[in-house]
Amino acid sequence: MAEHIQAFCRRRLRTREDVDYFVVLCLTVSVFLSVYTAVAACAAIAVATMMSYERRRRALASPYARLLLGFLLVPFFVSAMYDNILGLLASFALYAVVICGLYVRSVMTRRLFARVLDLCCQCSVGCFALALVQKLAAYPSAPDYRPVSTFTNANYYGAVVEMMLLICLYRCVTNRSARKWYLAAACLNLGGLYLTGSMSSAAAACVGILVFLALQHRRRLAFLFCVGAAGVLVLITCFPFLFPRVESVDVAWDQRFSIWETALRAIADHPLFGQGAVAYHKAAIQYGGYLTYHSHNLLIDLVLNFGLAGLLVIGYYAFQQGKLLLLRFRNRIGNASNVLMVAALSSMLVHGVTDVTIFWPQTGMLMFFILSSLSVGAEFLEREIEPHSLTVPAAFRLRP
């Protein structure tokens, strides 16, 4: 990081590309510092993007970006309607993160993508060191303490680690000269995953890694990984003290079912537009459910917060981005980064069965970094999925 900053200072940020490059690197560091620095950085970049015509034009040029941003205005009014103050604040943060993600996508290049992921690997090592210090400091008085590093919650840290493991694998494939460094970073992140004690993150990481190896046609490595994962599972089953949270699986599932039941009752009462962001907290109070801030299921939480209308809009946007990803595969554009995106999304969906960690500024922004390569080298493909104009074609216009 230091050498990048020094290089930029020497060059005095002479071009707009230099400024964008520097901004994205600073944003990357902010994500790994704390949720407050991440939100502040996203808010500042979002405001700067919307105030600059050129940056706003590029950010909104992404296919269906205007549709997504247009709909995300709805949760503001819905949250206000139901006096959901926490939802209002979360809606502001969500809007800032999405605009920031669109900006990053609009300025992303192959060189910048590699630098961002390398910086993520470096920062993740620092996060593991902090988590280890937290665990050692708390161990004498609280042996079961789950360190959070810089991510507020152990499950959020676990979600970051599962993505970092995939990033390390991707860089092993694309930068073989530094393979030993990436493998070392992956091992340290595995240590961080163990410290979090997050079973959902462990399962999601396993699925993501398996998908990555399978799509990379590394069949032998995929087989060895399955054997190793099965061996670890048997070891934990025989010696539960190696992973103490395994013994609380029944309690965790009981809590999940209670949360889902409460969320479904709230959805039945407000099916169309939901009750705004972070709606579960109000629903738990209203219906006497288990008190927490989200419904611990990605699909349920999406409908609870944004309603069936939100599910359709966000689902349609995701479908169109999936079409672009498929076109990239078919045209053999950035196959390694395509595999990374598919593996990361697979990991997110598996984790989304029991948790909603992706709806957090740090984890969400890290996913945006991974997905930002969608536009790299694929400008001509984006035109194939752009929304059809609603204006009348010139051939059918009435002539005076």
mmCIF file of C-alpha atoms in Angstrom:
data_model
loop_
_atom_site.group_PDB
_atom_site.id
_atom_site.type_symbol
_atom_site.label_atom_id
_atom_site.label_comp_id
_atom_site.label_asym_id
_atom_site.label_seq_id
_atom_site.Cartn_x
_atom_site.Cartn_y
_atom_site.Cartn_z
ATOM 1 C CA MET A 1 0.000 0.000 0.000
ATOM 2 C CA ALA A 2 2.783 2.450 0.961
ATOM 3 C CA GLU A 3 4.558 2.138 -2.373
ATOM 4 C CA HIS A 4 1.305 2.788 -4.269
ATOM 5 C CA ILE A 5 0.651 5.979 -2.264
ATOM 6 C CA GLN A 6 4.239 7.192 -2.740
ATOM 7 C CA ALA A 7 4.032 6.575 -6.475
ATOM 8 C CA PHE A 8 0.818 8.587 -6.713
ATOM 9 C CA CYS A 9 2.276 11.443 -4.662
ATOM 10 C CA ARG A 10 5.291 11.612 -6.977
ATOM 11 C CA ARG A 11 3.051 11.720 -10.019
ATOM 12 C CA ARG A 12 0.718 14.253 -8.305
ATOM 13 C CA LEU A 13 -2.366 12.456 -9.588
ATOM 14 C CA ARG A 14 -1.971 14.029 -13.011
ATOM 15 C CA THR A 15 -4.923 12.366 -14.726
ATOM 16 C CA ARG A 16 -8.493 11.449 -13.871
ATOM 17 C CA GLU A 17 -7.499 7.776 -14.093
ATOM 18 C CA ASP A 18 -4.867 8.370 -11.410
ATOM 19 C CA VAL A 19 -7.477 9.904 -9.122
ATOM 20 C CA ASP A 20 -9.898 7.024 -9.675
ATOM 21 C CA TYR A 21 -7.111 4.514 -9.069
ATOM 22 C CA PHE A 22 -6.119 6.193 -5.812
ATOM 23 C CA VAL A 23 -9.740 6.560 -4.623
ATOM 24 C CA VAL A 24 -10.497 2.873 -5.187
ATOM 25 C CA LEU A 25 -7.369 1.796 -3.301
ATOM 26 C CA CYS A 26 -8.274 4.050 -0.367
ATOM 27 C CA LEU A 27 -11.812 2.636 -0.413
ATOM 28 C CA THR A 28 -10.353 -0.870 -0.293
ATOM 29 C CA VAL A 29 -8.339 -0.065 2.825
ATOM 30 C CA SER A 30 -11.358 1.594 4.476
ATOM 31 C CA VAL A 31 -13.385 -1.613 4.107
ATOM 32 C CA PHE A 32 -10.874 -3.494 6.255
ATOM 33 C CA LEU A 33 -10.517 -0.790 8.923
ATOM 34 C CA SER A 34 -14.044 -0.602 10.355
ATOM 35 C CA VAL A 35 -17.675 -0.277 9.330
ATOM 36 C CA TYR A 36 -17.515 3.447 10.136
ATOM 37 C CA THR A 37 -14.608 4.126 7.782
ATOM 38 C CA ALA A 38 -16.275 1.985 5.107
ATOM 39 C CA VAL A 39 -19.575 3.884 5.361
ATOM 40 C CA ALA A 40 -17.804 7.255 5.447
ATOM 41 C CA ALA A 41 -15.736 6.372 2.379
ATOM 42 C CA CYS A 42 -18.758 5.030 0.487
ATOM 43 C CA ALA A 43 -20.826 8.114 1.365
ATOM 44 C CA ALA A 44 -18.056 10.496 0.265
ATOM 45 C CA ILE A 45 -17.520 8.643 -3.024
ATOM 46 C CA ALA A 46 -21.279 8.412 -3.653
ATOM 47 C CA VAL A 47 -21.739 12.159 -3.155
ATOM 48 C CA ALA A 48 -18.712 12.974 -5.338
ATOM 49 C CA THR A 49 -19.989 10.612 -8.036
ATOM 50 C CA MET A 50 -23.474 12.116 -8.131
ATOM 51 C CA MET A 51 -22.113 15.694 -8.137
ATOM 52 C CA SER A 52 -19.761 15.076 -11.061
ATOM 53 C CA TYR A 53 -21.535 14.788 -14.419
ATOM 54 C CA GLU A 54 -18.822 12.639 -15.985
ATOM 55 C CA ARG A 55 -18.534 10.209 -13.065
ATOM 56 C CA ARG A 56 -22.309 10.018 -12.689
ATOM 57 C CA ARG A 57 -22.729 9.312 -16.396
ATOM 58 C CA ARG A 58 -20.168 6.501 -16.315
ATOM 59 C CA ALA A 59 -21.552 4.955 -13.129
ATOM 60 C CA LEU A 60 -25.139 4.989 -14.411
ATOM 61 C CA ALA A 61 -24.090 3.661 -17.822
ATOM 62 C CA SER A 62 -23.998 0.159 -16.342
ATOM 63 C CA PRO A 63 -26.965 -1.844 -17.700
ATOM 64 C CA TYR A 64 -30.077 -1.480 -15.512
ATOM 65 C CA ALA A 65 -28.223 0.663 -12.954
ATOM 66 C CA ARG A 66 -30.908 3.343 -13.184
ATOM 67 C CA LEU A 67 -33.628 0.747 -12.568
ATOM 68 C CA LEU A 68 -31.862 -0.485 -9.436
ATOM 69 C CA LEU A 69 -31.148 2.970 -8.048
ATOM 70 C CA GLY A 70 -34.647 4.127 -8.878
ATOM 71 C CA PHE A 71 -36.213 1.310 -6.908
ATOM 72 C CA LEU A 72 -33.860 1.766 -3.952
ATOM 73 C CA LEU A 73 -35.524 5.129 -3.348
ATOM 74 C CA VAL A 74 -38.681 3.259 -2.332
ATOM 75 C CA PRO A 75 -37.290 1.914 0.993
ATOM 76 C CA PHE A 76 -36.743 5.509 2.171
ATOM 77 C CA PHE A 77 -40.461 6.262 1.947
ATOM 78 C CA VAL A 78 -41.517 2.836 3.238
ATOM 79 C CA SER A 79 -39.226 3.131 6.266
ATOM 80 C CA ALA A 80 -40.573 6.615 6.996
ATOM 81 C CA MET A 81 -44.160 5.371 6.643
ATOM 82 C CA TYR A 82 -43.627 2.727 9.327
ATOM 83 C CA ASP A 83 -41.463 4.966 11.582
ATOM 84 C CA ASN A 84 -38.511 2.659 10.910
ATOM 85 C CA ILE A 85 -35.711 5.059 11.870
ATOM 86 C CA LEU A 86 -33.059 2.338 11.771
ATOM 87 C CA GLY A 87 -34.349 1.396 8.339
ATOM 88 C CA LEU A 88 -33.955 4.998 7.144
ATOM 89 C CA LEU A 89 -30.321 5.044 8.200
ATOM 90 C CA ALA A 90 -29.721 1.629 6.644
ATOM 91 C CA SER A 91 -31.385 2.806 3.411
ATOM 92 C CA PHE A 92 -28.942 5.727 3.199
ATOM 93 C CA ALA A 93 -26.012 3.359 3.746
ATOM 94 C CA LEU A 94 -27.357 0.891 1.168
ATOM 95 C CA TYR A 95 -27.817 3.631 -1.427
ATOM 96 C CA ALA A 96 -24.291 4.936 -0.829
ATOM 97 C CA VAL A 97 -22.761 1.444 -1.102
ATOM 98 C CA VAL A 98 -24.633 0.680 -4.344
ATOM 99 C CA ILE A 99 -23.616 4.003 -5.953
ATOM 100 C CA CYS A 100 -20.063 3.408 -4.776
ATOM 101 C CA GLY A 101 -20.154 -0.107 -6.246
ATOM 102 C CA LEU A 102 -21.370 1.248 -9.593
ATOM 103 C CA TYR A 103 -18.590 3.845 -9.541
ATOM 104 C CA VAL A 104 -15.950 1.189 -8.845
ATOM 105 C CA ARG A 105 -17.324 -0.921 -11.668
ATOM 106 C CA SER A 106 -17.209 2.038 -14.065
ATOM 107 C CA VAL A 107 -13.508 2.755 -13.420
ATOM 108 C CA MET A 108 -12.271 -0.817 -13.031
ATOM 109 C CA THR A 109 -9.447 -2.066 -15.247
ATOM 110 C CA ARG A 110 -7.492 -5.323 -15.244
ATOM 111 C CA ARG A 111 -4.519 -3.620 -13.616
ATOM 112 C CA LEU A 112 -6.631 -1.953 -10.929
ATOM 113 C CA PHE A 113 -8.568 -5.175 -10.294
ATOM 114 C CA ALA A 114 -5.316 -7.029 -9.575
ATOM 115 C CA ARG A 115 -4.083 -4.212 -7.291
ATOM 116 C CA VAL A 116 -7.353 -4.130 -5.347
ATOM 117 C CA LEU A 117 -7.345 -7.887 -4.751
ATOM 118 C CA ASP A 118 -3.675 -7.836 -3.731
ATOM 119 C CA LEU A 119 -4.434 -5.051 -1.276
ATOM 120 C CA CYS A 120 -7.353 -7.075 0.081
ATOM 121 C CA CYS A 121 -4.975 -9.990 0.714
ATOM 122 C CA GLN A 122 -2.544 -7.734 2.568
ATOM 123 C CA CYS A 123 -5.282 -6.165 4.687
ATOM 124 C CA SER A 124 -6.789 -9.567 5.506
ATOM 125 C CA VAL A 125 -3.485 -10.661 7.060
ATOM 126 C CA GLY A 126 -3.642 -7.640 9.370
ATOM 127 C CA CYS A 127 -7.256 -8.512 10.223
ATOM 128 C CA PHE A 128 -6.215 -12.036 11.187
ATOM 129 C CA ALA A 129 -3.438 -10.684 13.424
ATOM 130 C CA LEU A 130 -5.959 -8.458 15.200
ATOM 131 C CA ALA A 131 -8.424 -11.347 15.570
ATOM 132 C CA LEU A 132 -5.683 -13.514 17.080
ATOM 133 C CA VAL A 133 -4.815 -10.779 19.589
ATOM 134 C CA GLN A 134 -8.508 -10.419 20.492
ATOM 135 C CA LYS A 135 -8.824 -14.166 21.044
ATOM 136 C CA LEU A 136 -5.683 -14.416 23.191
ATOM 137 C CA ALA A 137 -6.697 -11.377 25.263
ATOM 138 C CA ALA A 138 -10.184 -12.739 25.950
ATOM 139 C CA TYR A 139 -9.262 -16.412 26.395
ATOM 140 C CA PRO A 140 -8.474 -16.388 30.163
ATOM 141 C CA SER A 141 -11.875 -14.929 31.073
ATOM 142 C CA ALA A 142 -13.986 -16.019 28.078
ATOM 143 C CA PRO A 143 -12.617 -19.122 26.283
ATOM 144 C CA ASP A 144 -15.637 -19.224 23.965
ATOM 145 C CA TYR A 145 -15.162 -15.634 22.757
ATOM 146 C CA ARG A 146 -15.390 -15.290 18.966
ATOM 147 C CA PRO A 147 -13.104 -12.499 17.697
ATOM 148 C CA VAL A 148 -14.586 -9.974 15.286
ATOM 149 C CA SER A 149 -11.342 -8.367 14.057
ATOM 150 C CA THR A 150 -12.507 -5.074 12.468
ATOM 151 C CA PHE A 151 -15.936 -6.317 11.379
ATOM 152 C CA THR A 152 -18.261 -5.732 14.394
ATOM 153 C CA ASN A 153 -19.578 -9.304 14.349
ATOM 154 C CA ALA A 154 -17.844 -12.690 14.080
ATOM 155 C CA ASN A 155 -20.224 -13.800 11.326
ATOM 156 C CA TYR A 156 -19.351 -10.739 9.230
ATOM 157 C CA TYR A 157 -15.681 -11.527 9.667
ATOM 158 C CA GLY A 158 -16.413 -15.117 8.637
ATOM 159 C CA ALA A 159 -18.175 -13.877 5.480
ATOM 160 C CA VAL A 160 -15.161 -11.705 4.620
ATOM 161 C CA VAL A 161 -12.819 -14.662 5.139
ATOM 162 C CA GLU A 162 -14.823 -16.929 2.832
ATOM 163 C CA MET A 163 -14.471 -14.349 0.045
ATOM 164 C CA MET A 164 -10.804 -13.781 0.845
ATOM 165 C CA LEU A 165 -10.044 -17.489 0.460
ATOM 166 C CA LEU A 166 -11.466 -17.338 -3.068
ATOM 167 C CA ILE A 167 -9.513 -14.170 -3.832
ATOM 168 C CA CYS A 168 -6.289 -15.848 -2.685
ATOM 169 C CA LEU A 169 -7.013 -18.830 -4.948
ATOM 170 C CA TYR A 170 -7.759 -16.520 -7.862
ATOM 171 C CA ARG A 171 -4.480 -14.658 -7.407
ATOM 172 C CA CYS A 172 -2.614 -17.968 -7.161
ATOM 173 C CA VAL A 173 -3.926 -18.745 -10.647
ATOM 174 C CA THR A 174 -3.378 -15.293 -12.165
ATOM 175 C CA ASN A 175 -0.081 -14.315 -10.490
ATOM 176 C CA ARG A 176 1.917 -17.500 -10.179
ATOM 177 C CA SER A 177 5.179 -15.721 -9.395
ATOM 178 C CA ALA A 178 3.768 -14.795 -5.946
ATOM 179 C CA ARG A 179 1.870 -18.054 -5.373
ATOM 180 C CA LYS A 180 3.602 -18.788 -2.050
ATOM 181 C CA TRP A 181 2.502 -15.430 -0.645
ATOM 182 C CA TYR A 182 -1.130 -16.016 -1.615
ATOM 183 C CA LEU A 183 -1.077 -19.524 -0.156
ATOM 184 C CA ALA A 184 0.317 -18.118 3.090
ATOM 185 C CA ALA A 185 -2.424 -15.463 3.125
ATOM 186 C CA ALA A 186 -5.031 -18.178 2.508
ATOM 187 C CA CYS A 187 -3.694 -20.240 5.424
ATOM 188 C CA LEU A 188 -3.881 -17.227 7.745
ATOM 189 C CA ASN A 189 -7.433 -16.546 6.604
ATOM 190 C CA LEU A 190 -8.291 -20.175 7.326
ATOM 191 C CA GLY A 191 -7.015 -19.520 10.835
ATOM 192 C CA GLY A 192 -9.322 -16.502 11.006
ATOM 193 C CA LEU A 193 -12.244 -18.653 9.870
ATOM 194 C CA TYR A 194 -11.534 -21.136 12.653
ATOM 195 C CA LEU A 195 -11.355 -18.347 15.233
ATOM 196 C CA THR A 196 -14.774 -16.996 14.209
ATOM 197 C CA GLY A 197 -16.409 -20.359 14.857
ATOM 198 C CA SER A 198 -18.897 -19.571 12.072
ATOM 199 C CA MET A 199 -20.338 -22.821 10.755
ATOM 200 C CA SER A 200 -22.269 -21.018 8.006
ATOM 201 C CA SER A 201 -19.052 -19.362 6.790
ATOM 202 C CA ALA A 202 -17.195 -22.675 6.845
ATOM 203 C CA ALA A 203 -19.899 -24.372 4.740
ATOM 204 C CA ALA A 204 -20.071 -21.431 2.329
ATOM 205 C CA ALA A 205 -16.280 -21.337 1.977
ATOM 206 C CA CYS A 206 -16.192 -25.058 1.176
ATOM 207 C CA VAL A 207 -18.830 -24.679 -1.535
ATOM 208 C CA GLY A 208 -17.128 -21.615 -3.007
ATOM 209 C CA ILE A 209 -13.721 -23.298 -3.151
ATOM 210 C CA LEU A 210 -15.189 -26.449 -4.680
ATOM 211 C CA VAL A 211 -17.000 -24.428 -7.365
ATOM 212 C CA PHE A 212 -13.807 -22.472 -8.093
ATOM 213 C CA LEU A 213 -11.700 -25.618 -8.504
ATOM 214 C CA ALA A 214 -14.368 -27.361 -10.595
ATOM 215 C CA LEU A 215 -14.759 -24.430 -12.996
ATOM 216 C CA GLN A 216 -10.978 -24.157 -13.254
ATOM 217 C CA HIS A 217 -10.970 -27.850 -14.267
ATOM 218 C CA ARG A 218 -8.711 -28.723 -11.351
ATOM 219 C CA ARG A 219 -10.401 -32.095 -10.826
ATOM 220 C CA ARG A 220 -7.593 -33.641 -8.805
ATOM 221 C CA LEU A 221 -7.427 -30.654 -6.451
ATOM 222 C CA ALA A 222 -11.221 -30.643 -6.178
ATOM 223 C CA PHE A 223 -11.184 -34.331 -5.242
ATOM 224 C CA LEU A 224 -8.419 -33.833 -2.684
ATOM 225 C CA PHE A 225 -10.297 -30.870 -1.232
ATOM 226 C CA CYS A 226 -13.453 -32.980 -0.835
ATOM 227 C CA VAL A 227 -11.449 -35.725 0.875
ATOM 228 C CA GLY A 228 -9.809 -33.188 3.193
ATOM 229 C CA ALA A 229 -13.141 -31.509 4.024
ATOM 230 C CA ALA A 230 -14.712 -34.893 4.747
ATOM 231 C CA GLY A 231 -11.758 -35.776 6.972
ATOM 232 C CA VAL A 232 -12.135 -32.546 8.939
ATOM 233 C CA LEU A 233 -15.863 -33.193 9.320
ATOM 234 C CA VAL A 234 -15.202 -36.705 10.697
ATOM 235 C CA LEU A 235 -12.537 -35.324 13.025
ATOM 236 C CA ILE A 236 -14.900 -32.694 14.400
ATOM 237 C CA THR A 237 -17.647 -35.280 14.832
ATOM 238 C CA CYS A 238 -15.327 -37.550 16.816
ATOM 239 C CA PHE A 239 -13.736 -34.720 18.788
ATOM 240 C CA PRO A 240 -16.344 -31.935 19.188
ATOM 241 C CA PHE A 241 -14.038 -29.895 21.441
ATOM 242 C CA LEU A 242 -12.000 -29.036 18.327
ATOM 243 C CA PHE A 243 -14.958 -26.963 17.102
ATOM 244 C CA PRO A 244 -17.074 -26.294 20.208
ATOM 245 C CA ARG A 245 -19.927 -24.516 18.399
ATOM 246 C CA VAL A 246 -20.910 -27.805 16.711
ATOM 247 C CA GLU A 247 -22.643 -28.773 19.943
ATOM 248 C CA SER A 248 -24.941 -25.736 19.657
ATOM 249 C CA VAL A 249 -26.271 -26.623 16.191
ATOM 250 C CA ASP A 250 -29.688 -27.682 17.510
ATOM 251 C CA VAL A 251 -30.098 -24.424 19.436
ATOM 252 C CA ALA A 252 -29.009 -22.383 16.414
ATOM 253 C CA TRP A 253 -31.532 -24.087 14.151
ATOM 254 C CA ASP A 254 -34.332 -23.598 16.690
ATOM 255 C CA GLN A 255 -33.521 -19.886 16.733
ATOM 256 C CA ARG A 256 -33.511 -19.757 12.935
ATOM 257 C CA PHE A 257 -36.944 -21.411 12.678
ATOM 258 C CA SER A 258 -38.343 -19.012 15.264
ATOM 259 C CA ILE A 259 -36.903 -16.030 13.367
ATOM 260 C CA TRP A 260 -38.230 -17.266 10.012
ATOM 261 C CA GLU A 261 -41.709 -17.811 11.448
ATOM 262 C CA THR A 262 -41.786 -14.245 12.761
ATOM 263 C CA ALA A 263 -40.497 -12.844 9.472
ATOM 264 C CA LEU A 264 -43.086 -14.749 7.421
ATOM 265 C CA ARG A 265 -45.870 -13.354 9.609
ATOM 266 C CA ALA A 266 -44.591 -9.831 8.937
ATOM 267 C CA ILE A 267 -44.330 -10.534 5.200
ATOM 268 C CA ALA A 268 -47.933 -11.760 5.122
ATOM 269 C CA ASP A 269 -49.045 -8.416 6.612
ATOM 270 C CA HIS A 270 -46.941 -6.249 4.256
ATOM 271 C CA PRO A 271 -46.268 -8.300 1.107
ATOM 272 C CA LEU A 272 -45.951 -5.668 -1.634
ATOM 273 C CA PHE A 273 -43.229 -3.218 -0.503
ATOM 274 C CA GLY A 274 -42.199 -4.664 2.879
ATOM 275 C CA GLN A 275 -41.472 -2.404 5.830
ATOM 276 C CA GLY A 276 -38.127 -0.898 4.834
ATOM 277 C CA ALA A 277 -34.552 -1.923 5.570
ATOM 278 C CA VAL A 278 -33.789 -3.764 8.835
ATOM 279 C CA ALA A 279 -37.523 -4.485 9.147
ATOM 280 C CA TYR A 280 -37.072 -7.666 11.185
ATOM 281 C CA HIS A 281 -36.126 -5.727 14.317
ATOM 282 C CA LYS A 282 -39.530 -4.037 14.359
ATOM 283 C CA ALA A 283 -41.287 -7.287 13.411
ATOM 284 C CA ALA A 284 -39.651 -9.129 16.319
ATOM 285 C CA ILE A 285 -40.958 -6.504 18.742
ATOM 286 C CA GLN A 286 -44.413 -6.473 17.159
ATOM 287 C CA TYR A 287 -44.898 -10.251 16.993
ATOM 288 C CA GLY A 288 -42.853 -11.248 20.018
ATOM 289 C CA GLY A 289 -40.209 -13.128 18.014
ATOM 290 C CA TYR A 290 -36.544 -13.754 18.700
ATOM 291 C CA LEU A 291 -34.946 -10.302 18.946
ATOM 292 C CA THR A 292 -32.223 -9.630 16.361
ATOM 293 C CA TYR A 293 -31.665 -7.269 13.421
ATOM 294 C CA HIS A 294 -32.341 -9.481 10.401
ATOM 295 C CA SER A 295 -34.168 -12.653 9.494
ATOM 296 C CA HIS A 296 -31.087 -14.871 8.928
ATOM 297 C CA ASN A 297 -32.164 -15.884 5.426
ATOM 298 C CA LEU A 298 -31.283 -13.906 2.307
ATOM 299 C CA LEU A 299 -34.544 -14.502 0.431
ATOM 300 C CA ILE A 300 -36.821 -13.982 3.427
ATOM 301 C CA ASP A 301 -34.968 -10.844 4.481
ATOM 302 C CA LEU A 302 -35.132 -9.444 0.955
ATOM 303 C CA VAL A 303 -38.921 -9.843 0.794
ATOM 304 C CA LEU A 304 -39.412 -8.649 4.377
ATOM 305 C CA ASN A 305 -37.443 -5.448 3.730
ATOM 306 C CA PHE A 306 -38.403 -4.642 0.135
ATOM 307 C CA GLY A 307 -41.506 -6.727 -0.517
ATOM 308 C CA LEU A 308 -42.389 -8.778 -3.585
ATOM 309 C CA ALA A 309 -41.824 -5.671 -5.717
ATOM 310 C CA GLY A 310 -38.256 -5.467 -4.453
ATOM 311 C CA LEU A 311 -37.719 -9.172 -5.065
ATOM 312 C CA LEU A 312 -38.833 -8.745 -8.689
ATOM 313 C CA VAL A 313 -36.705 -5.648 -9.366
ATOM 314 C CA ILE A 314 -33.552 -6.900 -7.648
ATOM 315 C CA GLY A 315 -34.069 -10.383 -9.092
ATOM 316 C CA TYR A 316 -34.461 -8.934 -12.599
ATOM 317 C CA TYR A 317 -31.310 -6.841 -12.168
ATOM 318 C CA ALA A 318 -29.398 -9.908 -10.947
ATOM 319 C CA PHE A 319 -30.750 -11.937 -13.889
ATOM 320 C CA GLN A 320 -29.456 -9.372 -16.379
ATOM 321 C CA GLN A 321 -26.021 -9.319 -14.736
ATOM 322 C CA GLY A 322 -26.045 -13.116 -14.895
ATOM 323 C CA LYS A 323 -26.693 -12.885 -18.647
ATOM 324 C CA LEU A 324 -23.663 -10.609 -18.968
ATOM 325 C CA LEU A 325 -21.550 -13.069 -16.995
ATOM 326 C CA LEU A 326 -22.706 -15.900 -19.277
ATOM 327 C CA LEU A 327 -21.800 -13.844 -22.349
ATOM 328 C CA ARG A 328 -18.333 -13.294 -20.888
ATOM 329 C CA PHE A 329 -17.893 -17.061 -20.519
ATOM 330 C CA ARG A 330 -19.115 -17.697 -24.066
ATOM 331 C CA ASN A 331 -16.797 -15.060 -25.519
ATOM 332 C CA ARG A 332 -13.878 -16.181 -23.327
ATOM 333 C CA ILE A 333 -13.404 -12.765 -21.754
ATOM 334 C CA GLY A 334 -11.637 -12.867 -18.371
ATOM 335 C CA ASN A 335 -12.424 -16.512 -17.652
ATOM 336 C CA ALA A 336 -10.449 -16.548 -14.393
ATOM 337 C CA SER A 337 -12.318 -13.532 -13.018
ATOM 338 C CA ASN A 338 -15.596 -15.056 -14.238
ATOM 339 C CA VAL A 339 -14.861 -18.173 -12.223
ATOM 340 C CA LEU A 340 -14.085 -16.019 -9.184
ATOM 341 C CA MET A 341 -17.443 -14.246 -9.528
ATOM 342 C CA VAL A 342 -19.402 -17.494 -9.855
ATOM 343 C CA ALA A 343 -17.592 -19.027 -6.866
ATOM 344 C CA ALA A 344 -18.154 -15.912 -4.729
ATOM 345 C CA LEU A 345 -21.850 -15.779 -5.640
ATOM 346 C CA SER A 346 -22.227 -19.501 -4.889
ATOM 347 C CA SER A 347 -20.617 -18.950 -1.507
ATOM 348 C CA MET A 348 -22.905 -15.992 -0.825
ATOM 349 C CA LEU A 349 -26.050 -17.971 -1.702
ATOM 350 C CA VAL A 350 -25.066 -20.898 0.521
ATOM 351 C CA HIS A 351 -24.320 -18.557 3.408
ATOM 352 C CA GLY A 352 -27.601 -16.795 2.652
ATOM 353 C CA VAL A 353 -29.591 -19.857 3.687
ATOM 354 C CA THR A 354 -28.865 -19.223 7.363
ATOM 355 C CA ASP A 355 -27.572 -15.640 7.513
ATOM 356 C CA VAL A 356 -27.670 -12.255 5.758
ATOM 357 C CA THR A 357 -24.053 -11.182 6.132
ATOM 358 C CA ILE A 358 -23.905 -9.739 2.607
ATOM 359 C CA PHE A 359 -26.207 -6.878 3.691
ATOM 360 C CA TRP A 360 -23.403 -5.065 5.503
ATOM 361 C CA PRO A 361 -21.226 -2.202 4.178
ATOM 362 C CA GLN A 362 -17.928 -4.079 4.497
ATOM 363 C CA THR A 363 -19.037 -7.448 3.129
ATOM 364 C CA GLY A 364 -21.229 -5.839 0.471
ATOM 365 C CA MET A 365 -18.418 -3.600 -0.758
ATOM 366 C CA LEU A 366 -15.998 -6.528 -0.881
ATOM 367 C CA MET A 367 -18.493 -8.398 -3.074
ATOM 368 C CA PHE A 368 -18.766 -5.301 -5.288
ATOM 369 C CA PHE A 369 -14.974 -5.376 -5.719
ATOM 370 C CA ILE A 370 -15.212 -8.960 -6.971
ATOM 371 C CA LEU A 371 -18.156 -8.220 -9.273
ATOM 372 C CA SER A 372 -16.568 -5.030 -10.643
ATOM 373 C CA SER A 373 -14.666 -7.070 -13.224
ATOM 374 C CA LEU A 374 -17.979 -7.667 -15.032
ATOM 375 C CA SER A 375 -17.382 -4.554 -17.120
ATOM 376 C CA VAL A 376 -13.666 -5.092 -17.812
ATOM 377 C CA GLY A 377 -13.201 -5.773 -21.520
ATOM 378 C CA ALA A 378 -16.930 -6.369 -22.003
ATOM 379 C CA GLU A 379 -18.285 -2.998 -23.102
ATOM 380 C CA PHE A 380 -19.581 -4.436 -26.367
ATOM 381 C CA LEU A 381 -21.326 -7.230 -24.467
ATOM 382 C CA GLU A 382 -23.077 -4.769 -22.157
ATOM 383 C CA ARG A 383 -24.845 -3.304 -25.167
ATOM 384 C CA GLU A 384 -26.493 -6.671 -25.783
ATOM 385 C CA ILE A 385 -28.331 -6.558 -22.458
ATOM 386 C CA GLU A 386 -28.994 -2.818 -22.240
ATOM 387 C CA PRO A 387 -32.648 -1.873 -21.620
ATOM 388 C CA HIS A 388 -34.609 -1.311 -24.789
ATOM 389 C CA SER A 389 -35.452 2.328 -25.348
ATOM 390 C CA LEU A 390 -39.037 3.282 -24.621
ATOM 391 C CA THR A 391 -38.961 5.964 -27.312
ATOM 392 C CA VAL A 392 -40.691 5.369 -30.650
ATOM 393 C CA PRO A 393 -38.217 4.283 -33.360
ATOM 394 C CA ALA A 394 -37.546 6.910 -36.012
ATOM 395 C CA ALA A 395 -39.078 4.752 -38.764
ATOM 396 C CA PHE A 396 -42.460 4.799 -37.019
ATOM 397 C CA ARG A 397 -42.602 8.474 -36.057
ATOM 398 C CA LEU A 398 -45.337 10.597 -37.584
ATOM 399 C CA ARG A 399 -44.012 12.911 -40.240
ATOM 400 C CA PRO A 400 -45.266 16.510 -40.285
#
